[in-house]
Amino acid sequence: MEPTVSVASYPRGVRDVEDALGTVVRRLCPRDLDPHVDDITQQVLLRMHRALEATEGPRVLTPSYQWRVAQSAVVDHVRRQKSQQRLKTSLSHHQSGAVPARGLQPEVQVAGREIGQAIGVCLGRLIASRRRAVVSYLQGHSVPEIARQLDCGTKRAENLVYRGLADLRSSLREMGIEP
């Protein structure tokens, strides 16, 4: 059952709306996100503000719309946290040289491990912002997703990815590995 929270029913101002939306966000958030409730509530307010700006004339944001916006903000926050955790994990794997291999011939495993270690060394040589962008890109994230992860513009993320990949290829060539 959706809680009743309507912008129109809070004439005393944004603070009342923020408190009501905070209650909705708290209901939606898993317990481990309690420290982030205020940030997520701000995201909900920002999204609702953008929705109001995008329409002409008076608009009432229905409780069901507000609930969906809050759900979307919570899900986006959880995804962003998981993505950042994967990025940190993958960077630590690259730095340690760990390469998961199952069912491969021993020679292929050794060659893969050596290439993985070389890539890890080359990634370690990259500037931190380029390294994060390249690792995310190699994990299959799109440039807009990387921009959100790095909290930067799409064009900057695109530059970080492509310049980082160029640096990675150059570094691998110096090590005698042709991509």
Tab-separated table of C-alpha atoms in Angstrom:
chain	number	residue	atom	x	y	z
A	1	MET	CA	0.000	0.000	0.000
A	2	GLU	CA	1.365	3.387	-1.012
A	3	PRO	CA	1.662	6.087	1.629
A	4	THR	CA	-0.195	9.291	0.872
A	5	VAL	CA	2.310	12.050	0.210
A	6	SER	CA	1.160	14.850	-2.018
A	7	VAL	CA	3.009	18.033	-2.815
A	8	ALA	CA	-0.313	19.868	-2.937
A	9	SER	CA	-1.137	18.788	0.614
A	10	TYR	CA	1.936	20.484	2.085
A	11	PRO	CA	1.381	24.217	1.769
A	12	ARG	CA	3.884	25.007	4.527
A	13	GLY	CA	6.774	24.393	2.189
A	14	VAL	CA	9.469	22.176	0.921
A	15	ARG	CA	10.618	21.087	4.382
A	16	ASP	CA	7.332	19.291	5.001
A	17	VAL	CA	7.530	17.612	1.610
A	18	GLU	CA	11.126	16.608	2.300
A	19	ASP	CA	10.139	15.102	5.664
A	20	ALA	CA	7.260	13.163	4.098
A	21	LEU	CA	9.432	11.883	1.251
A	22	GLY	CA	12.128	10.949	3.770
A	23	THR	CA	9.552	8.726	5.455
A	24	VAL	CA	8.748	7.084	2.115
A	25	VAL	CA	12.436	6.573	1.334
A	26	ARG	CA	13.056	5.056	4.791
A	27	ARG	CA	10.263	2.551	4.147
A	28	LEU	CA	11.775	1.584	0.808
A	29	CYS	CA	15.440	1.439	1.832
A	30	PRO	CA	17.117	-1.685	3.116
A	31	ARG	CA	18.555	-1.236	6.621
A	32	ASP	CA	22.132	-0.964	5.356
A	33	LEU	CA	21.171	2.216	3.466
A	34	ASP	CA	20.009	4.088	6.592
A	35	PRO	CA	23.023	6.447	6.461
A	36	HIS	CA	22.091	7.380	2.871
A	37	VAL	CA	18.384	8.147	3.372
A	38	ASP	CA	18.940	11.925	3.328
A	39	ASP	CA	20.975	11.741	0.104
A	40	ILE	CA	18.357	9.580	-1.582
A	41	THR	CA	15.588	11.909	-0.390
A	42	GLN	CA	17.447	14.829	-1.959
A	43	GLN	CA	17.634	12.879	-5.223
A	44	VAL	CA	13.872	12.296	-5.076
A	45	LEU	CA	13.249	16.011	-4.480
A	46	LEU	CA	15.545	16.918	-7.346
A	47	ARG	CA	13.805	14.499	-9.724
A	48	MET	CA	10.392	15.798	-8.722
A	49	HIS	CA	11.556	19.390	-9.164
A	50	ARG	CA	12.792	18.558	-12.669
A	51	ALA	CA	9.455	16.905	-13.461
A	52	LEU	CA	7.613	20.034	-12.335
A	53	GLU	CA	9.908	22.270	-14.393
A	54	ALA	CA	9.405	20.116	-17.475
A	55	THR	CA	5.653	20.686	-17.509
A	56	GLU	CA	3.798	23.866	-18.279
A	57	GLY	CA	1.089	25.125	-15.968
A	58	PRO	CA	0.165	23.759	-12.566
A	59	ARG	CA	0.841	20.116	-11.941
A	60	VAL	CA	0.099	17.983	-8.923
A	61	LEU	CA	2.460	15.104	-8.352
A	62	THR	CA	0.280	12.203	-7.302
A	63	PRO	CA	1.286	9.982	-4.390
A	64	SER	CA	1.762	7.035	-6.753
A	65	TYR	CA	4.140	9.106	-8.906
A	66	GLN	CA	6.085	10.174	-5.831
A	67	TRP	CA	6.282	6.557	-4.676
A	68	ARG	CA	7.661	5.469	-8.079
A	69	VAL	CA	10.219	8.288	-8.047
A	70	ALA	CA	11.327	7.240	-4.561
A	71	GLN	CA	11.570	3.580	-5.603
A	72	SER	CA	13.590	4.525	-8.658
A	73	ALA	CA	15.983	6.652	-6.590
A	74	VAL	CA	16.533	3.831	-4.077
A	75	VAL	CA	17.163	1.286	-6.848
A	76	ASP	CA	19.573	3.662	-8.610
A	77	HIS	CA	21.451	4.224	-5.354
A	78	VAL	CA	21.746	0.469	-4.720
A	79	ARG	CA	22.972	-0.092	-8.290
A	80	ARG	CA	25.498	2.706	-7.953
A	81	GLN	CA	26.830	1.208	-4.705
A	82	LYS	CA	27.108	-2.268	-6.234
A	83	SER	CA	28.821	-0.868	-9.294
A	84	GLN	CA	31.340	1.013	-7.171
A	85	GLN	CA	31.964	-2.137	-5.120
A	86	ARG	CA	32.537	-4.181	-8.312
A	87	LEU	CA	34.936	-1.521	-9.545
A	88	LYS	CA	36.910	-1.603	-6.277
A	89	THR	CA	36.957	-5.412	-6.324
A	90	SER	CA	38.077	-5.572	-9.925
A	91	LEU	CA	40.836	-3.043	-9.298
A	92	SER	CA	42.089	-5.099	-6.360
A	93	HIS	CA	41.994	-8.249	-8.541
A	94	HIS	CA	43.973	-6.474	-11.259
A	95	GLN	CA	46.520	-5.268	-8.743
A	96	SER	CA	46.908	-8.729	-7.187
A	97	GLY	CA	47.062	-10.494	-10.564
A	98	ALA	CA	44.160	-12.806	-9.707
A	99	VAL	CA	42.596	-14.289	-12.824
A	100	PRO	CA	39.722	-16.748	-12.440
A	101	ALA	CA	40.164	-19.749	-14.749
A	102	ARG	CA	37.965	-22.838	-14.948
A	103	GLY	CA	38.340	-25.845	-17.198
A	104	LEU	CA	41.230	-24.464	-19.249
A	105	GLN	CA	44.440	-26.203	-20.247
A	106	PRO	CA	47.325	-25.404	-17.853
A	107	GLU	CA	49.281	-23.614	-20.609
A	108	VAL	CA	46.308	-21.413	-21.410
A	109	GLN	CA	45.813	-20.677	-17.714
A	110	VAL	CA	49.453	-19.659	-17.313
A	111	ALA	CA	49.365	-17.493	-20.444
A	112	GLY	CA	46.103	-15.919	-19.296
A	113	ARG	CA	47.522	-15.264	-15.848
A	114	GLU	CA	50.628	-13.638	-17.354
A	115	ILE	CA	48.541	-11.447	-19.652
A	116	GLY	CA	46.249	-10.594	-16.735
A	117	GLN	CA	49.252	-9.597	-14.638
A	118	ALA	CA	50.589	-7.471	-17.499
A	119	ILE	CA	47.233	-5.762	-17.877
A	120	GLY	CA	47.149	-5.206	-14.111
A	121	VAL	CA	50.612	-3.632	-14.219
A	122	CYS	CA	49.614	-1.449	-17.164
A	123	LEU	CA	46.375	-0.429	-15.464
A	124	GLY	CA	48.413	0.484	-12.393
A	125	ARG	CA	50.437	2.886	-14.520
A	126	LEU	CA	47.348	4.784	-15.673
A	127	ILE	CA	46.149	7.948	-14.019
A	128	ALA	CA	43.562	6.992	-11.370
A	129	SER	CA	40.595	8.603	-13.140
A	130	ARG	CA	41.488	6.915	-16.460
A	131	ARG	CA	42.065	3.600	-14.700
A	132	ARG	CA	38.606	3.670	-13.087
A	133	ALA	CA	37.001	4.579	-16.409
A	134	VAL	CA	38.873	1.875	-18.351
A	135	VAL	CA	38.152	-0.852	-15.796
A	136	SER	CA	34.446	0.018	-15.868
A	137	TYR	CA	34.483	0.027	-19.659
A	138	LEU	CA	36.208	-3.360	-19.770
A	139	GLN	CA	33.560	-4.687	-17.379
A	140	GLY	CA	30.938	-3.782	-19.965
A	141	HIS	CA	29.625	-0.485	-18.638
A	142	SER	CA	28.531	2.129	-21.150
A	143	VAL	CA	30.022	5.625	-21.215
A	144	PRO	CA	26.896	7.198	-19.643
A	145	GLU	CA	27.034	4.614	-16.827
A	146	ILE	CA	30.709	5.394	-16.299
A	147	ALA	CA	29.884	9.106	-16.181
A	148	ARG	CA	27.379	8.411	-13.398
A	149	GLN	CA	29.882	6.205	-11.533
A	150	LEU	CA	32.593	8.838	-11.724
A	151	ASP	CA	30.133	11.673	-11.133
A	152	CYS	CA	31.222	13.586	-14.221
A	153	GLY	CA	29.859	14.580	-17.616
A	154	THR	CA	29.432	12.096	-20.450
A	155	LYS	CA	32.021	13.810	-22.638
A	156	ARG	CA	34.620	13.722	-19.842
A	157	ALA	CA	33.889	10.030	-19.199
A	158	GLU	CA	34.239	9.310	-22.919
A	159	ASN	CA	37.603	11.102	-22.985
A	160	LEU	CA	38.803	9.222	-19.906
A	161	VAL	CA	37.825	5.866	-21.434
A	162	TYR	CA	39.349	6.406	-24.863
A	163	ARG	CA	42.529	8.086	-23.658
A	164	GLY	CA	42.884	5.431	-20.967
A	165	LEU	CA	42.462	2.638	-23.538
A	166	ALA	CA	45.071	4.290	-25.771
A	167	ASP	CA	47.473	4.503	-22.813
A	168	LEU	CA	46.749	0.862	-21.925
A	169	ARG	CA	47.468	-0.335	-25.496
A	170	SER	CA	50.671	1.696	-25.584
A	171	SER	CA	51.813	0.311	-22.250
A	172	LEU	CA	51.037	-3.262	-23.326
A	173	ARG	CA	53.041	-2.769	-26.544
A	174	GLU	CA	56.011	-1.564	-24.469
A	175	MET	CA	55.776	-4.873	-22.558
A	176	GLY	CA	55.752	-6.805	-25.840
A	177	ILE	CA	52.057	-7.672	-25.771
A	178	GLU	CA	50.037	-6.757	-28.828
A	179	PRO	CA	46.342	-6.258	-28.122
